[in-house]
Amino acid sequence: MVDLGNRCGFWDVLDTEARTSEHLAARIQGEPRYFYEWLGAVVSAGLVVLDAEDRYRLMPEYKAALSRRSDTSVADTAGLVVELAHHVPRVAEHVRTGGGISYANRHPGVSEVFDRLNKNVYDTSLHQILELVPGLQEVLEYGTVADIGCGTGRVVRLLAERHPNGTFIGYDNLPASIEAARAEAQMSGLENVRFEVGDIGDIAAPTMCDAVLAFEVIHNLSRPHATVERVHTMLRPGGLFVMYEANASGDLQLDKGLSWASDLYAFSTLSCVGVSLAEGGPGLGAMWGNTGATALLADHGFSPVRVDVVPSDTSRALFSARALPLGVGGAVSFRSPSGETSVESHG
């Protein structure tokens, strides 16, 4: 019901002032009979109050979370639940037979949901997130930056708009996503961006870069080690690699108490693991953990590995490191909004 209300704009016609159902129905576009029945569901669930005069009022504490006009809306997450639930029968079959559902075979449903989710996150917080990485702002201003697994290119476009003197490249192996990314960039009049179709591990000669970004991508890959190794070769000496991943230890005994753990494990069961297994990958999963992520970077010539907890969303962490000559090791440290603790060293 949350997803339906989001798709149809039902949440947007509700406000904290009490209104009759007739007044509300006059503001929607479509068949009011669905709207009346939907009101019954959300009233029964306690999201909307029905008073003694038969007037409906959205609870104020839910308005910011449900309206499409709100920067803090989480209603799109309900869309992800609905989309992933659609795949449950196929996932159950792959449990028995092996393999999984590739990202291409989930298109366009999952892509569209993630586009809406990413808009809420990146439009409001991308620049604050990337400011956590020392030295990255200077690179964005004048350097060449690639985003691997860029999808429809929202991160690339946002960075290109903010940093007109930088050069930004998006790579994705789904042609439909790249077509959409190119169309959006053209409509925005951006001349400092380009998008290329392909797995970064298979592109013969990717552009040399000063920084490479990977937003919630690495854990989905069929060849995470080969991909990180390729990133190292396409970075200039000292170039930055930045990964945006779940903030988890990878140890269920430690992670089971996290407020976001059940959501991310569920999403990972129905999507992330299968996307990797479909291509013969290891199925790292969304909750693969800080230890695994930092080791992957350190083992492929990145050091020092820095981990920052994202203040606006503590369920996510930002992993960053510089490309050093292979064989040169360095420290791994974790940083949260409250401080820093060095935890491991790789040589």
Coordinates of N, CA and C in Angstrom, one line a residue, residues 136-311:
L136 N 39.8 14.2 -2.4 CA 38.9 13.8 -3.5 C 38.3 15.1 -4.1
Q137 N 38.1 16.1 -3.3 CA 37.4 17.3 -3.9 C 38.3 18.0 -4.9
E138 N 39.6 18.0 -4.7 CA 40.5 18.6 -5.7 C 40.5 17.8 -7.0
V139 N 40.4 16.4 -6.9 CA 40.4 15.6 -8.0 C 39.1 15.8 -8.8
L140 N 38.0 15.9 -8.1 CA 36.7 16.2 -8.8 C 36.7 17.5 -9.5
E141 N 37.4 18.5 -9.0 CA 37.4 19.8 -9.6 C 38.1 19.9 -10.9
Y142 N 39.2 19.1 -11.1 CA 40.0 19.3 -12.3 C 40.4 17.9 -12.9
G143 N 40.2 16.8 -12.3 CA 40.7 15.5 -12.7 C 39.7 14.8 -13.6
T144 N 40.1 13.5 -13.9 CA 39.3 12.6 -14.6 C 38.8 11.5 -13.7
V145 N 37.5 11.3 -13.6 CA 36.9 10.4 -12.6 C 35.9 9.5 -13.3
A146 N 36.0 8.2 -13.0 CA 35.2 7.2 -13.6 C 34.2 6.6 -12.5
D147 N 33.0 6.3 -12.9 CA 32.1 5.6 -12.0 C 31.7 4.3 -12.6
I148 N 32.1 3.2 -12.0 CA 31.9 1.9 -12.6 C 30.6 1.3 -12.0
G149 N 29.8 0.7 -12.9 CA 28.5 0.2 -12.5 C 27.6 1.4 -12.3
C150 N 27.7 2.4 -13.2 CA 27.0 3.7 -13.0 C 25.5 3.7 -13.2
G151 N 24.9 2.6 -13.7 CA 23.5 2.6 -13.9 C 23.1 3.7 -14.9
T152 N 22.1 4.4 -14.6 CA 21.6 5.5 -15.5 C 22.4 6.8 -15.3
G153 N 23.5 6.7 -14.5 CA 24.4 7.9 -14.5 C 24.1 9.0 -13.6
R154 N 23.3 8.8 -12.6 CA 23.0 10.0 -11.7 C 24.2 10.5 -11.0
V155 N 25.0 9.7 -10.5 CA 26.2 10.2 -9.8 C 27.1 11.0 -10.7
V156 N 27.3 10.4 -11.9 CA 28.2 11.1 -12.9 C 27.6 12.5 -13.2
R157 N 26.3 12.5 -13.5 CA 25.7 13.8 -13.8 C 25.8 14.8 -12.7
L158 N 25.5 14.4 -11.5 CA 25.6 15.3 -10.4 C 27.0 15.9 -10.2
L159 N 28.0 15.0 -10.3 CA 29.4 15.5 -10.2 C 29.8 16.4 -11.4
A160 N 29.3 16.1 -12.6 CA 29.7 16.9 -13.7 C 29.0 18.3 -13.6
E161 N 27.8 18.4 -13.1 CA 27.2 19.7 -12.9 C 27.9 20.5 -11.9
R162 N 28.3 19.9 -10.8 CA 29.0 20.6 -9.7 C 30.4 21.0 -10.1
H163 N 31.1 20.2 -10.9 CA 32.5 20.4 -11.2 C 32.7 20.5 -12.7
P164 N 32.4 21.6 -13.3 CA 32.4 21.7 -14.8 C 33.8 21.6 -15.4
N165 N 34.8 21.8 -14.6 CA 36.2 21.6 -15.1 C 36.7 20.2 -15.1
G166 N 36.0 19.3 -14.4 CA 36.4 17.9 -14.3 C 35.9 17.1 -15.5
T167 N 36.4 15.9 -15.7 CA 35.9 15.0 -16.7 C 35.4 13.7 -16.1
F168 N 34.2 13.3 -16.5 CA 33.5 12.2 -15.8 C 33.0 11.2 -16.8
I169 N 33.3 9.9 -16.4 CA 33.0 8.8 -17.3 C 32.2 7.8 -16.5
G170 N 31.1 7.3 -17.1 CA 30.3 6.2 -16.5 C 30.4 4.9 -17.3
Y171 N 30.7 3.8 -16.6 CA 30.7 2.5 -17.2 C 29.6 1.6 -16.7
D172 N 28.9 0.9 -17.5 CA 27.9 0.0 -17.1 C 27.7 -1.1 -18.2
N173 N 27.5 -2.3 -17.8 CA 27.3 -3.4 -18.8 C 25.9 -3.6 -19.3
L174 N 25.0 -2.7 -18.8 CA 23.6 -2.8 -19.3 C 23.3 -1.7 -20.3
P175 N 23.2 -2.1 -21.6 CA 23.1 -1.0 -22.6 C 21.9 -0.1 -22.4
A176 N 20.8 -0.6 -21.9 CA 19.6 0.3 -21.7 C 19.9 1.3 -20.7
S177 N 20.7 1.0 -19.6 CA 21.0 2.0 -18.6 C 21.9 3.1 -19.2
I178 N 22.9 2.7 -20.0 CA 23.8 3.7 -20.7 C 23.0 4.6 -21.6
E179 N 22.1 4.0 -22.4 CA 21.3 4.8 -23.3 C 20.5 5.9 -22.5
A180 N 19.9 5.5 -21.3 CA 19.2 6.4 -20.5 C 20.2 7.5 -19.9
A181 N 21.4 7.1 -19.5 CA 22.3 8.0 -19.0 C 22.7 9.0 -20.0
R182 N 23.0 8.6 -21.3 CA 23.4 9.5 -22.3 C 22.3 10.5 -22.7
A183 N 21.0 10.0 -22.7 CA 19.9 10.9 -23.0 C 19.7 12.0 -21.9
E184 N 19.9 11.6 -20.6 CA 19.8 12.5 -19.5 C 20.9 13.6 -19.6
A185 N 22.1 13.1 -19.9 CA 23.2 14.0 -19.9 C 23.0 15.0 -21.1
Q186 N 22.5 14.6 -22.2 CA 22.3 15.4 -23.3 C 21.2 16.5 -23.0
M187 N 20.1 16.0 -22.3 CA 19.1 17.0 -22.0 C 19.6 18.0 -21.0
S188 N 20.6 17.6 -20.1 CA 21.1 18.6 -19.2 C 22.2 19.5 -19.8
G189 N 22.6 19.2 -21.0 CA 23.6 20.0 -21.7 C 25.0 19.8 -21.1
L190 N 25.2 18.6 -20.6 CA 26.6 18.4 -20.0 C 27.5 18.0 -21.1
E191 N 28.7 18.7 -21.1 CA 29.7 18.4 -22.1 C 30.9 17.7 -21.5
N192 N 31.0 17.6 -20.2 CA 32.2 17.0 -19.6 C 31.9 15.6 -19.1
V193 N 31.0 14.9 -19.7 CA 30.6 13.5 -19.4 C 30.6 12.6 -20.6
R194 N 30.8 11.3 -20.4 CA 30.5 10.4 -21.4 C 30.2 9.0 -20.7
F195 N 29.5 8.2 -21.5 CA 29.1 6.9 -20.9 C 29.5 5.8 -21.9
E196 N 30.0 4.7 -21.3 CA 30.4 3.5 -22.2 C 29.8 2.2 -21.7
V197 N 29.4 1.4 -22.6 CA 28.8 0.1 -22.3 C 29.9 -0.9 -22.1
G198 N 29.8 -1.7 -21.0 CA 30.8 -2.7 -20.8 C 31.2 -2.9 -19.4
D199 N 31.6 -4.2 -19.1 CA 32.2 -4.5 -17.8 C 33.6 -4.0 -17.8
I200 N 34.0 -3.2 -16.7 CA 35.3 -2.6 -16.6 C 36.4 -3.6 -16.8
G201 N 36.1 -4.9 -16.3 CA 37.1 -5.9 -16.4 C 37.4 -6.4 -17.9
D202 N 36.4 -6.1 -18.8 CA 36.6 -6.6 -20.2 C 37.0 -5.5 -21.1
I203 N 36.9 -4.2 -20.7 CA 37.2 -3.1 -21.6 C 38.7 -3.1 -21.8
A204 N 39.2 -3.2 -23.1 CA 40.6 -3.4 -23.4 C 41.4 -2.2 -22.9
A205 N 41.0 -1.0 -23.1 CA 41.9 0.1 -22.7 C 41.0 1.2 -22.1
P206 N 40.6 1.0 -20.8 CA 39.8 2.1 -20.2 C 40.6 3.4 -20.0
T207 N 40.0 4.5 -19.9 CA 40.6 5.8 -19.8 C 41.4 5.8 -18.5
M208 N 42.6 6.4 -18.5 CA 43.4 6.6 -17.3 C 42.7 7.6 -16.4
C209 N 42.6 7.4 -15.1 CA 41.8 8.3 -14.3 C 42.6 8.7 -13.0
D210 N 42.1 9.8 -12.4 CA 42.6 10.2 -11.2 C 41.8 9.7 -10.0
A211 N 40.6 9.2 -10.2 CA 39.8 8.6 -9.2 C 38.8 7.7 -9.9
V212 N 38.4 6.6 -9.2 CA 37.4 5.7 -9.6 C 36.4 5.5 -8.5
L213 N 35.1 5.6 -8.8 CA 34.0 5.4 -7.8 C 33.3 4.1 -8.1
A214 N 32.8 3.4 -7.1 CA 32.0 2.2 -7.2 C 30.9 2.3 -6.1
F215 N 29.7 2.7 -6.5 CA 28.6 2.9 -5.5 C 27.8 1.6 -5.5
E216 N 27.9 0.9 -4.4 CA 27.1 -0.3 -4.1 C 27.1 -1.3 -5.3
V217 N 28.4 -1.5 -5.8 CA 28.6 -2.3 -7.0 C 29.4 -3.6 -6.7
I218 N 30.5 -3.4 -6.0 CA 31.5 -4.5 -5.9 C 30.9 -5.8 -5.4
H219 N 30.0 -5.7 -4.4 CA 29.5 -7.0 -3.8 C 28.6 -7.7 -4.8
N220 N 28.1 -7.0 -5.9 CA 27.2 -7.7 -6.9 C 28.0 -8.4 -7.9
L221 N 29.3 -8.2 -8.0 CA 30.1 -8.6 -9.2 C 30.4 -10.1 -9.2
S222 N 30.5 -10.6 -10.4 CA 30.9 -12.0 -10.6 C 32.5 -12.2 -10.5
R223 N 33.2 -11.1 -10.7 CA 34.7 -11.1 -10.6 C 35.2 -9.9 -9.8
P224 N 34.9 -9.8 -8.5 CA 35.3 -8.7 -7.7 C 36.8 -8.5 -7.7
H225 N 37.5 -9.5 -7.6 CA 39.0 -9.4 -7.5 C 39.6 -8.9 -8.8
A226 N 39.1 -9.4 -9.9 CA 39.6 -9.0 -11.2 C 39.2 -7.5 -11.5
T227 N 38.0 -7.1 -11.0 CA 37.6 -5.8 -11.2 C 38.4 -4.8 -10.4
V228 N 38.7 -5.1 -9.2 CA 39.5 -4.2 -8.4 C 40.9 -4.1 -8.9
E229 N 41.4 -5.3 -9.4 CA 42.7 -5.3 -10.0 C 42.8 -4.4 -11.3
R230 N 41.7 -4.4 -12.1 CA 41.6 -3.6 -13.3 C 41.5 -2.1 -12.9
V231 N 40.8 -1.8 -11.8 CA 40.7 -0.4 -11.3 C 42.1 0.1 -11.0
H232 N 42.9 -0.7 -10.4 CA 44.3 -0.3 -10.0 C 45.1 0.0 -11.3
T233 N 44.9 -0.7 -12.3 CA 45.7 -0.5 -13.6 C 45.2 0.8 -14.3
M234 N 43.9 1.2 -14.1 CA 43.4 2.4 -14.8 C 43.6 3.7 -14.0
L235 N 44.1 3.5 -12.8 CA 44.4 4.7 -12.0 C 45.8 5.2 -12.1
R236 N 46.0 6.5 -12.2 CA 47.3 7.0 -12.2 C 48.0 6.8 -10.8
P237 N 49.3 6.7 -10.7 CA 49.9 6.5 -9.4 C 49.4 7.5 -8.4
G238 N 48.9 6.9 -7.2 CA 48.4 7.7 -6.2 C 46.9 8.1 -6.4
G239 N 46.3 7.5 -7.5 CA 44.9 7.8 -7.7 C 44.0 7.2 -6.7
L240 N 42.8 7.7 -6.5 CA 41.9 7.3 -5.4 C 40.8 6.3 -6.0
F241 N 40.6 5.2 -5.2 CA 39.5 4.3 -5.4 C 38.5 4.4 -4.3
V242 N 37.3 4.7 -4.6 CA 36.3 4.9 -3.5 C 35.1 4.0 -3.7
M243 N 34.8 3.2 -2.7 CA 33.7 2.2 -2.7 C 32.7 2.7 -1.7
Y244 N 31.4 2.6 -2.0 CA 30.3 2.9 -1.1 C 29.6 1.6 -0.9
E245 N 29.6 1.0 0.3 CA 29.1 -0.3 0.6 C 28.4 -0.3 2.0
A246 N 27.7 -1.4 2.3 CA 27.1 -1.5 3.6 C 28.1 -1.4 4.7
N247 N 27.7 -0.8 5.8 CA 28.5 -0.7 7.0 C 28.2 -1.9 7.9
A248 N 29.0 -3.0 7.7 CA 28.7 -4.2 8.5 C 30.1 -4.9 8.7
S249 N 30.1 -5.8 9.7 CA 31.4 -6.5 10.0 C 31.6 -7.7 9.1
G250 N 30.5 -8.3 8.6 CA 30.5 -9.6 7.9 C 30.4 -10.8 8.9
D251 N 30.3 -10.5 10.2 CA 30.1 -11.5 11.2 C 28.7 -11.4 11.7
L252 N 27.8 -12.4 11.5 CA 26.4 -12.3 11.8 C 26.2 -12.1 13.3
Q253 N 27.1 -12.7 14.1 CA 27.0 -12.5 15.6 C 27.1 -11.1 16.0
L254 N 27.9 -10.3 15.2 CA 28.1 -8.9 15.5 C 27.0 -8.1 14.8
D255 N 26.6 -8.5 13.6 CA 25.7 -7.7 12.8 C 24.2 -7.9 13.1
K256 N 23.9 -9.0 13.8 CA 22.5 -9.3 13.9 C 21.7 -8.2 14.7
G257 N 22.4 -7.4 15.5 CA 21.7 -6.4 16.3 C 21.6 -5.1 15.6
L258 N 22.1 -4.9 14.4 CA 22.1 -3.7 13.6 C 20.6 -3.5 13.1
S259 N 20.1 -2.3 13.3 CA 18.7 -2.0 12.9 C 18.5 -2.2 11.4
W260 N 19.5 -2.1 10.6 CA 19.3 -2.3 9.1 C 19.7 -3.7 8.6
A261 N 20.1 -4.5 9.5 CA 20.7 -5.8 9.1 C 19.6 -6.7 8.4
S262 N 18.4 -6.8 9.0 CA 17.4 -7.7 8.4 C 17.0 -7.2 7.0
D263 N 16.9 -5.9 6.8 CA 16.6 -5.4 5.5 C 17.6 -5.7 4.5
L264 N 18.9 -5.4 4.8 CA 20.0 -5.6 3.8 C 20.2 -7.1 3.5
Y265 N 20.1 -8.0 4.6 CA 20.3 -9.4 4.3 C 19.1 -9.9 3.4
A266 N 17.9 -9.4 3.6 CA 16.8 -9.8 2.8 C 16.9 -9.4 1.4
F267 N 17.3 -8.1 1.2 CA 17.5 -7.6 -0.2 C 18.6 -8.3 -0.8
S268 N 19.6 -8.7 -0.1 CA 20.8 -9.4 -0.6 C 20.4 -10.8 -1.0
T269 N 19.6 -11.5 -0.3 CA 19.1 -12.8 -0.6 C 18.3 -12.8 -1.9
L270 N 17.5 -11.8 -2.1 CA 16.6 -11.8 -3.3 C 17.3 -11.1 -4.5
S271 N 18.4 -10.4 -4.3 CA 19.0 -9.7 -5.4 C 20.5 -9.9 -5.5
C272 N 21.2 -9.3 -4.6 CA 22.7 -9.2 -4.7 C 23.4 -10.5 -4.9
V273 N 23.1 -11.5 -4.1 CA 23.8 -12.8 -4.2 C 23.5 -13.5 -5.5
G274 N 22.2 -13.4 -5.9 CA 21.8 -14.1 -7.2 C 22.4 -13.4 -8.4
V275 N 22.5 -12.0 -8.4 CA 23.1 -11.3 -9.5 C 24.6 -11.8 -9.7
S276 N 25.3 -12.0 -8.7 CA 26.7 -12.5 -8.8 C 26.7 -14.0 -9.2
L277 N 25.9 -14.8 -8.6 CA 25.9 -16.3 -8.9 C 25.4 -16.5 -10.3
A278 N 24.6 -15.7 -10.8 CA 24.1 -15.9 -12.2 C 25.2 -15.9 -13.2
E279 N 26.3 -15.1 -12.9 CA 27.5 -15.1 -13.8 C 28.7 -15.9 -13.3
G280 N 28.4 -16.8 -12.4 CA 29.4 -17.7 -11.9 C 30.3 -17.0 -10.8
G281 N 29.8 -16.0 -10.2 CA 30.6 -15.3 -9.1 C 30.5 -15.9 -7.8
P282 N 31.1 -15.2 -6.8 CA 31.2 -15.8 -5.4 C 29.9 -15.4 -4.6
G283 N 29.1 -14.5 -5.0 CA 27.9 -14.1 -4.3 C 28.3 -13.5 -2.9
L284 N 29.1 -12.5 -2.9 CA 29.5 -11.8 -1.7 C 28.4 -11.4 -0.9
G285 N 27.4 -10.8 -1.5 CA 26.2 -10.3 -0.7 C 26.4 -8.9 -0.2
A286 N 25.3 -8.2 0.0 CA 25.4 -6.8 0.5 C 26.1 -6.6 1.8
M287 N 26.0 -7.6 2.7 CA 26.6 -7.5 4.1 C 27.9 -8.2 4.2
W288 N 28.7 -8.2 3.1 CA 30.0 -8.9 3.1 C 31.0 -8.4 4.1
G289 N 30.8 -7.1 4.5 CA 31.6 -6.7 5.6 C 32.8 -5.8 5.4
N290 N 33.1 -5.0 6.4 CA 34.2 -4.1 6.3 C 35.6 -4.9 6.2
T291 N 35.7 -6.0 6.9 CA 36.9 -6.7 6.9 C 37.2 -7.2 5.5
G292 N 36.2 -7.8 4.8 CA 36.4 -8.3 3.5 C 36.7 -7.2 2.5
A293 N 36.0 -6.1 2.6 CA 36.2 -5.0 1.7 C 37.6 -4.4 1.8
T294 N 38.0 -4.2 3.0 CA 39.3 -3.6 3.2 C 40.4 -4.5 2.8
A295 N 40.3 -5.8 3.0 CA 41.3 -6.8 2.6 C 41.3 -6.8 1.1
L296 N 40.2 -6.8 0.4 CA 40.1 -6.8 -1.1 C 41.0 -5.6 -1.6
L297 N 40.8 -4.4 -1.1 CA 41.5 -3.3 -1.5 C 43.0 -3.4 -1.2
A298 N 43.3 -3.8 0.0 CA 44.8 -3.9 0.4 C 45.5 -5.0 -0.5
D299 N 44.8 -6.1 -0.8 CA 45.4 -7.2 -1.5 C 45.7 -6.8 -3.0
H300 N 45.1 -5.8 -3.5 CA 45.3 -5.4 -4.9 C 46.0 -4.0 -5.0
G301 N 46.8 -3.7 -4.0 CA 47.7 -2.6 -4.2 C 47.1 -1.2 -3.8
F302 N 46.1 -1.2 -2.9 CA 45.5 0.1 -2.5 C 45.9 0.3 -1.0
S303 N 46.4 1.5 -0.7 CA 46.8 1.7 0.7 C 47.1 3.2 0.9
P304 N 46.9 3.8 2.1 CA 46.2 3.1 3.2 C 44.7 3.1 2.9
V305 N 44.0 2.0 3.5 CA 42.6 1.9 3.3 C 41.9 2.6 4.4
R306 N 41.0 3.5 4.1 CA 40.3 4.3 5.0 C 38.8 4.0 5.0
V307 N 38.2 3.8 6.1 CA 36.8 3.5 6.2 C 36.0 4.6 7.0
D308 N 35.1 5.3 6.3 CA 34.3 6.3 7.0 C 32.9 5.9 7.1
V309 N 32.3 6.0 8.2 CA 30.9 5.8 8.4 C 30.2 7.0 7.9
V310 N 29.2 6.9 7.1 CA 28.5 8.0 6.5 C 27.5 8.6 7.5
P311 N 27.7 9.9 7.9 CA 26.9 10.4 9.0 C 25.4 10.5 8.7

